[in-house]
Structures are given as structure tokens and as C-alpha cells.
Short mmCIF file of C-alpha atoms and ligand atoms in Angstrom, two decimals:
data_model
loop_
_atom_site.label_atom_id
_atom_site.label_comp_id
_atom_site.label_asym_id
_atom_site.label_seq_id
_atom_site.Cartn_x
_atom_site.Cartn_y
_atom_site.Cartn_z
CA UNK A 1 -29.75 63.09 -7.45
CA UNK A 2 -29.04 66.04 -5.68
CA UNK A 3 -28.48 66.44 -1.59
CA UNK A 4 -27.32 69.92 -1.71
CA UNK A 5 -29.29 73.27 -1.30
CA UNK A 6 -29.76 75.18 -4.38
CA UNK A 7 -28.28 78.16 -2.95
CA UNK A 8 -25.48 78.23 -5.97
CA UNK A 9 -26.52 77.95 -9.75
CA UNK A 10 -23.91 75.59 -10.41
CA UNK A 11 -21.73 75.50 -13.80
CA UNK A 12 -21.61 72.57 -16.19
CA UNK A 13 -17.85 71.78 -15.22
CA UNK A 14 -17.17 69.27 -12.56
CA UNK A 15 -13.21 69.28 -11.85
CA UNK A 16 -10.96 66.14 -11.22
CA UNK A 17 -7.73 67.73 -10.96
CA UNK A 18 -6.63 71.20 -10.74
CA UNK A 19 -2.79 72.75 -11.21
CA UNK A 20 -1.83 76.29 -11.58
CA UNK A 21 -4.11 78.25 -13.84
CA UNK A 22 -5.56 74.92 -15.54
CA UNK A 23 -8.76 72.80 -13.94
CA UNK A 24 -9.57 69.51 -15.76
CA UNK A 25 -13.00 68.08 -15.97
CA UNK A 26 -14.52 64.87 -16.04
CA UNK A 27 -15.30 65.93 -19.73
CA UNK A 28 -11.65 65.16 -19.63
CA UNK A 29 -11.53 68.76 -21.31
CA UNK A 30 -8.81 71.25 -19.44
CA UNK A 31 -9.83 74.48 -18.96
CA UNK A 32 -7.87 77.77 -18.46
CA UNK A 33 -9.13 78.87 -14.95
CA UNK A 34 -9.25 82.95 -14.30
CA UNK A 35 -11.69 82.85 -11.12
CA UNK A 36 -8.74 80.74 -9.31
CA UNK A 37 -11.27 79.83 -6.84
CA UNK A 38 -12.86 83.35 -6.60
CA UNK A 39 -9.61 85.10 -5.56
CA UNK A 40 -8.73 82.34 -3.42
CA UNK A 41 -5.74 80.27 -4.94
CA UNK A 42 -3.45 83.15 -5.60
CA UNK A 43 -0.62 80.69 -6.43
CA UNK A 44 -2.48 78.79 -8.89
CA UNK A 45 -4.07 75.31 -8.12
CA UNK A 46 -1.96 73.08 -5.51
CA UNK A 47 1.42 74.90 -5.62
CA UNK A 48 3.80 73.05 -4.15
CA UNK A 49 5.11 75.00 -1.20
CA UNK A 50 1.75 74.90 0.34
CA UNK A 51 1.22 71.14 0.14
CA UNK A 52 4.58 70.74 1.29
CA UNK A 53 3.95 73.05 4.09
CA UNK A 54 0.19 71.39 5.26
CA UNK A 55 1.88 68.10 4.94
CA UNK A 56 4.37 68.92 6.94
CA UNK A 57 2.23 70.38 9.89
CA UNK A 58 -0.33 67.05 9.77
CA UNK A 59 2.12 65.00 10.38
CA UNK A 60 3.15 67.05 13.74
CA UNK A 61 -0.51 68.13 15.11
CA UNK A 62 -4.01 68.92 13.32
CA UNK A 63 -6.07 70.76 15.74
CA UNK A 64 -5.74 71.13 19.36
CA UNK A 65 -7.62 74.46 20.16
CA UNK A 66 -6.79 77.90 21.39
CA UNK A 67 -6.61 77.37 24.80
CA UNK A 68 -2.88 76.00 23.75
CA UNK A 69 0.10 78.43 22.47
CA UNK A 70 0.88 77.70 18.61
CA UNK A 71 4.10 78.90 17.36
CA UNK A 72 2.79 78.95 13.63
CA UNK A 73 0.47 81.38 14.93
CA UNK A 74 2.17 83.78 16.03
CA UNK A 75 4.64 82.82 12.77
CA UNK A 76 1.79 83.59 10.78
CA UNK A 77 0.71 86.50 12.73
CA UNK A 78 3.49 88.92 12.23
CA UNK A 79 3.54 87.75 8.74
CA UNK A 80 0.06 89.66 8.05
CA UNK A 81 0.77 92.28 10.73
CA UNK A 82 3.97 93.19 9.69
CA UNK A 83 2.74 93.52 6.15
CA UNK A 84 -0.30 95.23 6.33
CA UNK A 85 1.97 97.64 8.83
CA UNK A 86 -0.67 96.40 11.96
CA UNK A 87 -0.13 95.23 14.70
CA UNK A 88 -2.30 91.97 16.14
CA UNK A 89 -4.44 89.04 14.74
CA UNK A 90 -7.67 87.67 15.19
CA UNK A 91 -7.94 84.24 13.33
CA UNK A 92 -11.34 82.98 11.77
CA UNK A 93 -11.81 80.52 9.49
CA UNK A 94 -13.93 82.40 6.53
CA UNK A 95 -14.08 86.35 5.21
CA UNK A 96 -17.70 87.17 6.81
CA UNK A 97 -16.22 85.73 10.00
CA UNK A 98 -13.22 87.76 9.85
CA UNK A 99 -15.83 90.91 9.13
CA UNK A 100 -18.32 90.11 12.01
CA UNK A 101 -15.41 90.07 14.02
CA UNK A 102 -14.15 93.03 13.16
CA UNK A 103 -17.40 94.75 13.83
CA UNK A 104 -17.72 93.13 17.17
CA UNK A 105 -14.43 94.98 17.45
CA UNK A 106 -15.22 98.02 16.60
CA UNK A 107 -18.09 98.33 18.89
CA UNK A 108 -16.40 97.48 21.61
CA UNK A 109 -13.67 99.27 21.26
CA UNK A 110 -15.36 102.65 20.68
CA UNK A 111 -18.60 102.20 23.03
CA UNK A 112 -20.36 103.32 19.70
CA UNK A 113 -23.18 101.53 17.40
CA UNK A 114 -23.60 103.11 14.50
CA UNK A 115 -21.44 101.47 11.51
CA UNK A 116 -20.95 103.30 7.83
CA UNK A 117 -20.82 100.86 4.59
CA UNK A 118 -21.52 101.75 1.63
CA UNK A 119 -23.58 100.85 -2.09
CA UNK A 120 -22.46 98.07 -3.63
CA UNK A 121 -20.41 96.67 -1.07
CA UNK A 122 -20.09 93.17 -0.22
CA UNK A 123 -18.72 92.38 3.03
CA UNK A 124 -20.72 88.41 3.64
CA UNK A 125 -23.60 86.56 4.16
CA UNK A 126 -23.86 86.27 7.97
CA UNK A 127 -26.11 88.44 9.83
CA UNK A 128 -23.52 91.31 10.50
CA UNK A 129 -21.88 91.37 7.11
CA UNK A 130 -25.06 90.79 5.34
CA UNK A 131 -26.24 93.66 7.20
CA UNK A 132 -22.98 95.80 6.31
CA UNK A 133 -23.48 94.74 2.49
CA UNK A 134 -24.81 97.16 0.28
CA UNK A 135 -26.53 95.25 -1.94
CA UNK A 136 -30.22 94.28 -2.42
CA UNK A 137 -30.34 91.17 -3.24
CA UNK A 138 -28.25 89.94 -1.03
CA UNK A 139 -30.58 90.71 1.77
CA UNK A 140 -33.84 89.68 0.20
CA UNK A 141 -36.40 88.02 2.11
CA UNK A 142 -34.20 88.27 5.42
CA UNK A 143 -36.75 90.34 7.07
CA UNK A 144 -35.30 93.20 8.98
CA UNK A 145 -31.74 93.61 9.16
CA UNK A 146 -30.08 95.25 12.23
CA UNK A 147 -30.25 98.81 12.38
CA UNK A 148 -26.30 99.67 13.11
CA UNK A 149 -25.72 99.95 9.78
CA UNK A 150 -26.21 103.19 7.18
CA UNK A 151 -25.19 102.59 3.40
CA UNK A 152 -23.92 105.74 1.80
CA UNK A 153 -23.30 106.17 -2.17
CA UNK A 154 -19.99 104.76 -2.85
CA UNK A 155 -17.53 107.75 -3.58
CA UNK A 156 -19.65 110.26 -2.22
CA UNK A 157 -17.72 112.55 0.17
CA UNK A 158 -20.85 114.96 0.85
CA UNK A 159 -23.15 112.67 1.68
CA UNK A 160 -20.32 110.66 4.40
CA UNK A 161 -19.10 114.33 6.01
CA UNK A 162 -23.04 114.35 6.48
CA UNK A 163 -23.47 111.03 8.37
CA UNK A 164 -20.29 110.82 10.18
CA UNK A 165 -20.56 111.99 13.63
CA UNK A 166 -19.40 111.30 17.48
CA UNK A 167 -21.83 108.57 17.22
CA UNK A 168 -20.17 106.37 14.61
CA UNK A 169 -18.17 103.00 16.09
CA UNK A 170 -17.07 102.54 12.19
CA UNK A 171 -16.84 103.43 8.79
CA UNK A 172 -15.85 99.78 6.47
CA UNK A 173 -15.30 99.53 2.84
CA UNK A 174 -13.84 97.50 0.06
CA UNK A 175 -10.89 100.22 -1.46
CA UNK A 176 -11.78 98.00 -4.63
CA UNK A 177 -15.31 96.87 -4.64
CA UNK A 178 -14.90 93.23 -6.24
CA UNK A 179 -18.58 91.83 -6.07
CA UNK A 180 -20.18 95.16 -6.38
CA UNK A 181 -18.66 95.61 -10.18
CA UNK A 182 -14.37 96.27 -10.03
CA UNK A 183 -15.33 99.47 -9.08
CA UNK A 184 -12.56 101.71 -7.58
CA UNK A 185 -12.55 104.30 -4.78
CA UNK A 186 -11.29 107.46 -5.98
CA UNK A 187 -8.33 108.61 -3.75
CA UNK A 188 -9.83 112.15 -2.84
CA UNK A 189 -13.13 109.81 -1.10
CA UNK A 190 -10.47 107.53 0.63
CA UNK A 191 -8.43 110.79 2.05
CA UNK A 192 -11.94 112.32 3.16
CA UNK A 193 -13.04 108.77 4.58
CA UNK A 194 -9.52 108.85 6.48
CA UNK A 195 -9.41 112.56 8.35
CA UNK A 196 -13.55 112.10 8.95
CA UNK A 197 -12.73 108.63 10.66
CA UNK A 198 -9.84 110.43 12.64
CA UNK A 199 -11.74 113.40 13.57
CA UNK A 200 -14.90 111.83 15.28
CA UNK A 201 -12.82 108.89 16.28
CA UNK A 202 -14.75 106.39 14.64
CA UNK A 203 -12.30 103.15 13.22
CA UNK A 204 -11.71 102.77 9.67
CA UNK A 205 -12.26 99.33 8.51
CA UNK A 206 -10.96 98.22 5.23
CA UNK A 207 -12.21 95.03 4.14
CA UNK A 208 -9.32 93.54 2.20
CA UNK A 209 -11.03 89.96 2.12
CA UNK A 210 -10.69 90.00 -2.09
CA UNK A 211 -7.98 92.94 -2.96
CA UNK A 212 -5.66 91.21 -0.16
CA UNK A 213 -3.04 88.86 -0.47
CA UNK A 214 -1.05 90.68 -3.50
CA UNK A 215 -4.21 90.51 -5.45
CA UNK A 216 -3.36 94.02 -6.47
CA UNK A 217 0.36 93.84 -7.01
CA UNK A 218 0.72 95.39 -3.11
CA UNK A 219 0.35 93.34 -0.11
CA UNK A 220 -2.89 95.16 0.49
CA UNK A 221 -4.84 97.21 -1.60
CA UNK A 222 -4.85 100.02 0.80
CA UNK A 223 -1.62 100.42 -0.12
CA UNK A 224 -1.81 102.35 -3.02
CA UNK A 225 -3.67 104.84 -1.25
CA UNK A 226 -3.12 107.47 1.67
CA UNK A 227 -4.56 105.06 4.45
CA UNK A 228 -4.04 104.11 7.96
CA UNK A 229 -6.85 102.05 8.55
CA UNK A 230 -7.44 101.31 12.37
CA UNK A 231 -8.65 97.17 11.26
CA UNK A 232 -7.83 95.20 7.88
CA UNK A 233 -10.20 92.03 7.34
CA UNK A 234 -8.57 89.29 5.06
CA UNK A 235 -9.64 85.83 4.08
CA UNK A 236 -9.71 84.36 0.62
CA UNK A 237 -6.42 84.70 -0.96
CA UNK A 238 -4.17 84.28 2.23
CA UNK A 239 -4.73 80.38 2.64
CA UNK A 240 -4.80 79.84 -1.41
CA UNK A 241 -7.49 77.41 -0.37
CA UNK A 242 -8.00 76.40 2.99
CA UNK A 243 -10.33 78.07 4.80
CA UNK A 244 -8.85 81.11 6.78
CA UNK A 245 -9.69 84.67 7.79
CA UNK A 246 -7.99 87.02 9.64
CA UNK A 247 -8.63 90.74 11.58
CA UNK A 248 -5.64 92.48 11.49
CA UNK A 249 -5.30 95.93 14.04
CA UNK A 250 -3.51 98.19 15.81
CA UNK A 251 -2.33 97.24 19.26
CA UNK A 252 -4.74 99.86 20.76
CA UNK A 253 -7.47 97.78 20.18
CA UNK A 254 -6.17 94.87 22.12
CA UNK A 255 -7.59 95.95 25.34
CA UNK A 256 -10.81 95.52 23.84
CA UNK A 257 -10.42 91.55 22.86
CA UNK A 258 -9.33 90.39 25.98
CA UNK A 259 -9.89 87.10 27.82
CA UNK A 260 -13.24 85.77 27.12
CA UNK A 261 -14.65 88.55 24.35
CA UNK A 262 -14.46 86.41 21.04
CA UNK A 263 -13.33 83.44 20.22
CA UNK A 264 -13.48 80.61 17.57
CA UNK A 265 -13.05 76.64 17.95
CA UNK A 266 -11.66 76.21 14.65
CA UNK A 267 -9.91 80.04 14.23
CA UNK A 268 -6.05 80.20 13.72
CA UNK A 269 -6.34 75.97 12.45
CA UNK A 270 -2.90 74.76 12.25
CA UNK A 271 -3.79 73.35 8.73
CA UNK A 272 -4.93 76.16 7.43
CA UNK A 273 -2.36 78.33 8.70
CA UNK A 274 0.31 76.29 7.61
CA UNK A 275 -0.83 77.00 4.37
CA UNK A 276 -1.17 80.65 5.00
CA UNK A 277 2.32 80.87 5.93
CA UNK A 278 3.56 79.30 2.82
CA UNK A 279 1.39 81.38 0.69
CA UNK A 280 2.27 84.94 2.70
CA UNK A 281 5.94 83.64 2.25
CA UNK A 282 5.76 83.57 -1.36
CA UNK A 283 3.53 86.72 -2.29
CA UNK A 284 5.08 89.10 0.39
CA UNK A 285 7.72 89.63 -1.17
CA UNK A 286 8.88 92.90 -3.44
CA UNK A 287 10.48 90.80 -6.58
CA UNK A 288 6.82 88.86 -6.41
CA UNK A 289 4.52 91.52 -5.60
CA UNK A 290 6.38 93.79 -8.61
CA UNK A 291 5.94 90.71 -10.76
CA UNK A 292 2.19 90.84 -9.78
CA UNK A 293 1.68 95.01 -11.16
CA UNK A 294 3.80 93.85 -14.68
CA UNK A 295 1.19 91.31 -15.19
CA UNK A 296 -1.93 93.09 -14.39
CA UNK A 297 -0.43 96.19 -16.59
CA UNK A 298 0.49 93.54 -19.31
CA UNK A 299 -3.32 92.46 -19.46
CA UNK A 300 -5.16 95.34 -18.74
CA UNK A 301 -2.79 97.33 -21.85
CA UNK A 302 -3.39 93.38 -24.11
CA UNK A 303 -7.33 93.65 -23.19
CA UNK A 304 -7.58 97.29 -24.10
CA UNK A 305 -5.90 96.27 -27.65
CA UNK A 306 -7.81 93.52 -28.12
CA UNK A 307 -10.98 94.10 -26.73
CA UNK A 308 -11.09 98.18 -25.94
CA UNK A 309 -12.60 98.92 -29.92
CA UNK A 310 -15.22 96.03 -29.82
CA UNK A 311 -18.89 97.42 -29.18
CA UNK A 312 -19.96 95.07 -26.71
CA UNK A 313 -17.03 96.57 -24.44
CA UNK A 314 -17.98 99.49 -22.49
CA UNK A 315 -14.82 99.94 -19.85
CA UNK A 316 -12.07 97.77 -19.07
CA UNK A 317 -10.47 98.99 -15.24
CA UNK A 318 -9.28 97.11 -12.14
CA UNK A 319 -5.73 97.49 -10.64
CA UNK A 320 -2.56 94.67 -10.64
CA UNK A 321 -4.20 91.09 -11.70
CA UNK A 322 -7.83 92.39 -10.16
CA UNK A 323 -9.60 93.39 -13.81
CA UNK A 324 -13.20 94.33 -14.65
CA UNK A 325 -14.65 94.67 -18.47
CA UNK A 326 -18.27 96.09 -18.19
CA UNK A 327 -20.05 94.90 -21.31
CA UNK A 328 -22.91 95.88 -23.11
CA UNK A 329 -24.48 92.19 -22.80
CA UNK A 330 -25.97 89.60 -21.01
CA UNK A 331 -22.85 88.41 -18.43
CA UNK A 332 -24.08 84.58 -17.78
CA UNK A 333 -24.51 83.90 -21.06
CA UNK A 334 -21.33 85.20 -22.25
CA UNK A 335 -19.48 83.38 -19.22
CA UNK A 336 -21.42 80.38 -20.36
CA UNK A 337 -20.41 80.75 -24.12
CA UNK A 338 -16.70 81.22 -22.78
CA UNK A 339 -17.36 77.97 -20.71
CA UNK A 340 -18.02 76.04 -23.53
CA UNK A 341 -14.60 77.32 -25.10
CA UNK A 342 -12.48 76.23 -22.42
CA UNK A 343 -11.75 79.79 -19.95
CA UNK A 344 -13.30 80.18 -16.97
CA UNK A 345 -14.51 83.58 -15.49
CA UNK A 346 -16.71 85.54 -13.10
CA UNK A 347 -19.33 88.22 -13.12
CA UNK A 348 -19.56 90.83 -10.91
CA UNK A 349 -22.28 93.45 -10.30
CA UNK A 350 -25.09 93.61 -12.98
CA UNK A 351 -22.69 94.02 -16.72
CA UNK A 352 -19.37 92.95 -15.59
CA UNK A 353 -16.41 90.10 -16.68
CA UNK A 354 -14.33 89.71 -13.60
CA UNK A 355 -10.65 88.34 -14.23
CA UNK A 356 -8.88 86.75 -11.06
CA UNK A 357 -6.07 84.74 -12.90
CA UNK A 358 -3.95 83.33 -10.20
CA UNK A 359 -0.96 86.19 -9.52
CA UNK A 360 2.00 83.88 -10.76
CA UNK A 361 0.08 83.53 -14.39
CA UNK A 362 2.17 83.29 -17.84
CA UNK A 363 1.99 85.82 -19.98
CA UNK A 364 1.36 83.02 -22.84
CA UNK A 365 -1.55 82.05 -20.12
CA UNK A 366 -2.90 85.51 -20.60
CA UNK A 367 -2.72 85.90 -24.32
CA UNK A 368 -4.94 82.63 -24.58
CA UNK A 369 -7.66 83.92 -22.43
CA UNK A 370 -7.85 87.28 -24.27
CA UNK A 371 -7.98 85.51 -27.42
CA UNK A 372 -10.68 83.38 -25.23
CA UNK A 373 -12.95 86.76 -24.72
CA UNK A 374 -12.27 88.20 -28.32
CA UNK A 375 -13.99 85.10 -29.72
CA UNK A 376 -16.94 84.83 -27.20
CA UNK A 377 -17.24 89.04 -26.88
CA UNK A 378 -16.76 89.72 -31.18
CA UNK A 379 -19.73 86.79 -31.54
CA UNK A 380 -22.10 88.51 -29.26
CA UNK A 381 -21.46 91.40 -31.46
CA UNK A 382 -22.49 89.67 -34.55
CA UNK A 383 -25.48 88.26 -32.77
CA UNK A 384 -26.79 91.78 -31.79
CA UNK A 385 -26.42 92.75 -34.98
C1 PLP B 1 -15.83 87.08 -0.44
C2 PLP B 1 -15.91 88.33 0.33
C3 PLP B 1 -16.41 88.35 1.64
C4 PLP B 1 -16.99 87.13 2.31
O1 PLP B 1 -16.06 86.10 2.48
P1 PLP B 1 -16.55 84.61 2.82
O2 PLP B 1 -15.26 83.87 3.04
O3 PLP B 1 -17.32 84.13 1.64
O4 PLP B 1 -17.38 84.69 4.03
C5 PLP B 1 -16.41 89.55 2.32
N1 PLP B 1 -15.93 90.67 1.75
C6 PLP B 1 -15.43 90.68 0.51
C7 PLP B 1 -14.90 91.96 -0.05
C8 PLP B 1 -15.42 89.52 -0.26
O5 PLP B 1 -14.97 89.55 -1.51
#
């Protein structure tokens, strides 16, 4: 019986119970989980601090809308604005919301249209951010998609000095692209997306809604580069599971939102930002965050032992606990063989593993899903063979 859409292939597992980097299913198997909700439950599965901290706020209010001051807003507020080095918050409740927001934003705030995105990016599935995305078949059979957006190659500084002009409200991009493939901006592209932006005035966006949250052993993935982006969009990783977005700007832009312009019944939830300030409380911190880079060096150097010299394995790359390996094989099937073992993991683009452990994994954690991928990735190899 089934009363749901088919619009995701879903896996064999069914979970029961979930804790840190472990889901068990009614197989009664347990299985080591390094999707952690598709870069959602940075802490692992039901950390304490966060149940602690959504109990805490049910039992004072659950929802009473926007049109009331929240303290735990604002709380929550400078937490992501004081991290990301911004200065005010728009709350939504999902990452394409946060986006359309932001490009509602933009507009307004610049009296342009025209928005840059680029190839391969992923930025949502409502009718702005599927619009901004760069990817085929995300749009297909959608009919016509709006017209303010032009996709440039990815890493292509020619072809965005050529498209740039007084015209454009907004250049947005994914420093990381996580759906797209792991694929990284190289720093020279970022510095010549930055002084173009500056130049014509057009707003740099920088959708942060996967590399966010200390994904990347920063607060923000921007961070490791020379960027001052005008907007940040987050979502995914800052609630570690209840639903929550977030536009994050600089004050400038305020005049733009005022009274009236956007809004959102459920944006800025008490619940869910009760469990955004627990989370941000945990991962915005240095000690944490430095934690966060030993790890993802720990299994990027461990995968490029164990996996770099197999065939199959064309490039292993990502940045803190955010890791690609492009294979030469077919990614469901693998992921399904891997399945089958006991780890859990995600494609992304056409030929890529994507690894999302949660950021406060053991090291023991991640020896047992690279000995997980050896298996699966050294048995494809003796397949093709
Ligand atoms: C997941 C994702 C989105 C969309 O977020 P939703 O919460 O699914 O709407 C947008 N941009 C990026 C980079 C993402 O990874």
C-alpha cells in the first residue's frame, strides 16, 4: 500500500531508532549512517542538548506567530549573524525557502532582475531556486522557467566578467557544490566573483544551505575563502533536524525587508529554533569546529590510503567532513551493495560517493566505513574484470 507520491526512489531501510552516527531498522540490523540526514543532523541522531533544548521550549510556548517578539529569535539570530560576520535574519522553515527569499531580496534591494547561477548548482525545487539550479533534470518537464536567471560554467571567470553588468540584482553560488558532484570553487573564480559583484554592485549570494553549519570545519564555508558575501542562505545542518532556514545579510539590506515585504507563518518556529540554538551552541565553537578539519583530514588522508590505488577510484576531494570519491562505476548500485553491508551513503552528480558523517564522528566510526567502501568498491573491481 502506498499513499505517497513517487517523487523519491526510496531505499530498502525503514528506521526505528536513530542515535549518533548509527540508524536501526526494522530488519533489526544497525547501520552506520554517513548521509546524517543529507547534511542535516550535524550532531549525530537525537543528541541530547537539542532534545533537551525543544523540550524545554514546548513546555513554555509552540507557535504563536511573528506578529509577537520572541527572545529565542533574536537569541538565535545573532548566533548565525555573528558567525557568519552578518548582520540580520530572515527565518524560513526549509533551504529553497531561505533561497527564494534571498532572491526576493536581492531584487528588491538593487531595483535589478537579472540573477547569475551557475552549472551544476543546486539551490531547490521551488520555482525560484529551481530556476537558479543549474541542473537539467531538475527542471524537466516544468515548462518554461523564469527568465531572471543565466547559468554560467562553474569556475569560469571569462565567461562571468562577460555577463556581469549594471544590470545584474545577483550573482549566487554554492563555494562547494554538494549535489552538483563535491566540486570546489577554485579561489582565483571566488576573488573574481567578489570584485565583479562589487564593481557593478550586484549582491553576492552564497548559498551555504549544505557547506553551513561547520560542515566544513568553519562556521561557513565561505570562510576559507577571500569573501564578503552581501547574503548567506542556510538551512539543513543548523536545526540538526527540524525544519529551519535562514537568510543571513548585511544591515544595508534591511531597508529593503521592511513591514509587509516577506513574511512566513511558520518562519523563525520556536521549536525549531530552539533546536537551532542548541545545535549553533555546540558547533560554533573553535575547540569543535578545529575538531571538525582533524576529522575530515583524518578521512580524506585514511580514504586516499585505502581507496586512492583501487581502479574504480578516480578522485577523492571535498573539504573538513564534506568528502566526494568520483568512481569509475555505476553509483546506485554501489550505494545499494554498501546498503546491504550495513553503511549508508549518498550520490551526488552523475559518478560520485558523497560522505556526510555527522561532524562529532569517531575516528573508530570512520575506519569502519572505509573498510565499508574497500569491500563494496575492490568487488566492483573484480566484477569489471
Ligand atoms: C538541499 C539544498 C537546497 C534546498 O534545501 P531544501 O531544504 O531541500 O529546500 C538548496 N541549496 C543547497 C546547496 C542544498 O544542498
Amino acid at each position: 500500500m502506498n499513499y505517497l507520491f513517487p517523487t523519491y526512489q526510496r531505499w530498502e531501510v525503514e528506521p526505528v531508532s536513530a542515535k549518533g552516527a548509527y540508524i536501526t531498522g526494522t530488519d533489526g540490523k544497525e547501520y552506520l549512517d554517513f548521509t546524517s540526514g543529507i547534511g542535516v543532523c550535524n550532531l549525530g541522531h537525537c543528541p541530547s542538548q537539542v532534545e533537551e533544548a525543544v523540550i524545554s521550549q514546548m513546555k513554555k510556548f509552540w507557535h504563536v506567530s511573528n506578529l509577537f517578539p520572541q527572545g529565542i529569535q533574536q537569541r538565535a539570530a545573532k548566533l548565525l549573524a555573528e558567525a557568519a560576520g552578518l548582520d540580520l535574519v530572515f527565518f524560513a522553515n526549509s533551504g529553497a525557502e531561505a533561497n527564494e527569499a534571498a532572491l526576493k531580496l536581492a531584487r528588491k534591494a538593487t531595483g535589478r532582475q537579472k540573477i547569475i547561477s551557475f552549472t551544476k548548482s543546486f539551490h531547490g525545487r521551488t520555482f525560484g531556486s529551481m530556476a537558479a539550479t543549474g541542473q537539467d533534470k531538475i527542471k524537466k518537464g516544468f515548462g518554461q522557467m523564469l527568465e531572471t536567471f543565466i547559468h554560467l560554467p562553474f569556475n569560469d571567470s571569462e565567461a562571468l566578467l562577460n555577463e556581469i553588468g549594471d544590470d545584474t540584482a545577483a550573482v549566487i553560488l554554492e563555494v562547494i557544490q554538494g549535489e552538483g558532484g563535491i566540486n570546489i570553487a577554485e579561489p582565483e573564480f571566488l576573488e573574481t566573483v567578489q570584485k565583479a559583484c562589487q564593481e557593478k554592485g550586484a549582491l553576492l549570494i552564497i548559498d551555504e544551505i549544505q557547506t553551513g553549519a561547520g560542515r566544513t570545519g568553519k562556521p561557513f564555508a565561505f570562510q576559507h575563502f577571500n569573501l564578503q558575501p552581501d547574503i548567506i542562505t542556510v538551512a539543513k545542518g543548523i536545526g540538526n533536524g527540524f525544519p529551519i532556514g535562514a537568510v543571513i545579510g548585511k544591515a544595508e539590506l534591511g531597508e529593503a525587508f521592511g513591514p509587509g515585504s516577506h513574511g512566513s507563518t511558520f518562519g523563525g518556529n520556536p521549536i525549531a529554533v530552539a533546536a537551532a540554538e542548541a545545535t549553533m551552541e555546540t558547533i560554533f565553537n573553535d575547540a569543535f569546529l578545529q575538531e571538525v578539519s582533524a576529522l575530515g583530514e583524518y578521512l580524506t588522508a585514511q580514504a586516499e590510503k585505502t581507496l586512492g590505488a583501487l581502479e574504480t577510484v578516480v578522485e577523492i576531494r571535498g573539504l573538513g567532513l564534506m568528502i566526494g570519491i568520483e568512481v569509475d562505476g555505476n553509483v546506485p548500485d554501489i550505494l545499494s551493495d554498501l546498503r546491504s553491508n550495513g553503511f549508508i551513503a549518498l550520490p551526488a552528480g552523475e559518478s560520485v560517493i558523497r560522505l556526510l558523517p555527522p561532524l562529532n564522528i569517531k575516528q573508530s566510526e570512520i575506519d569502519q566505513a572505509l573498510a565499508f567502501l574497500a569491500d563494496s568498491l575492490k568487488k566492483l573491481t573484480r566484477t569489471a574484470i
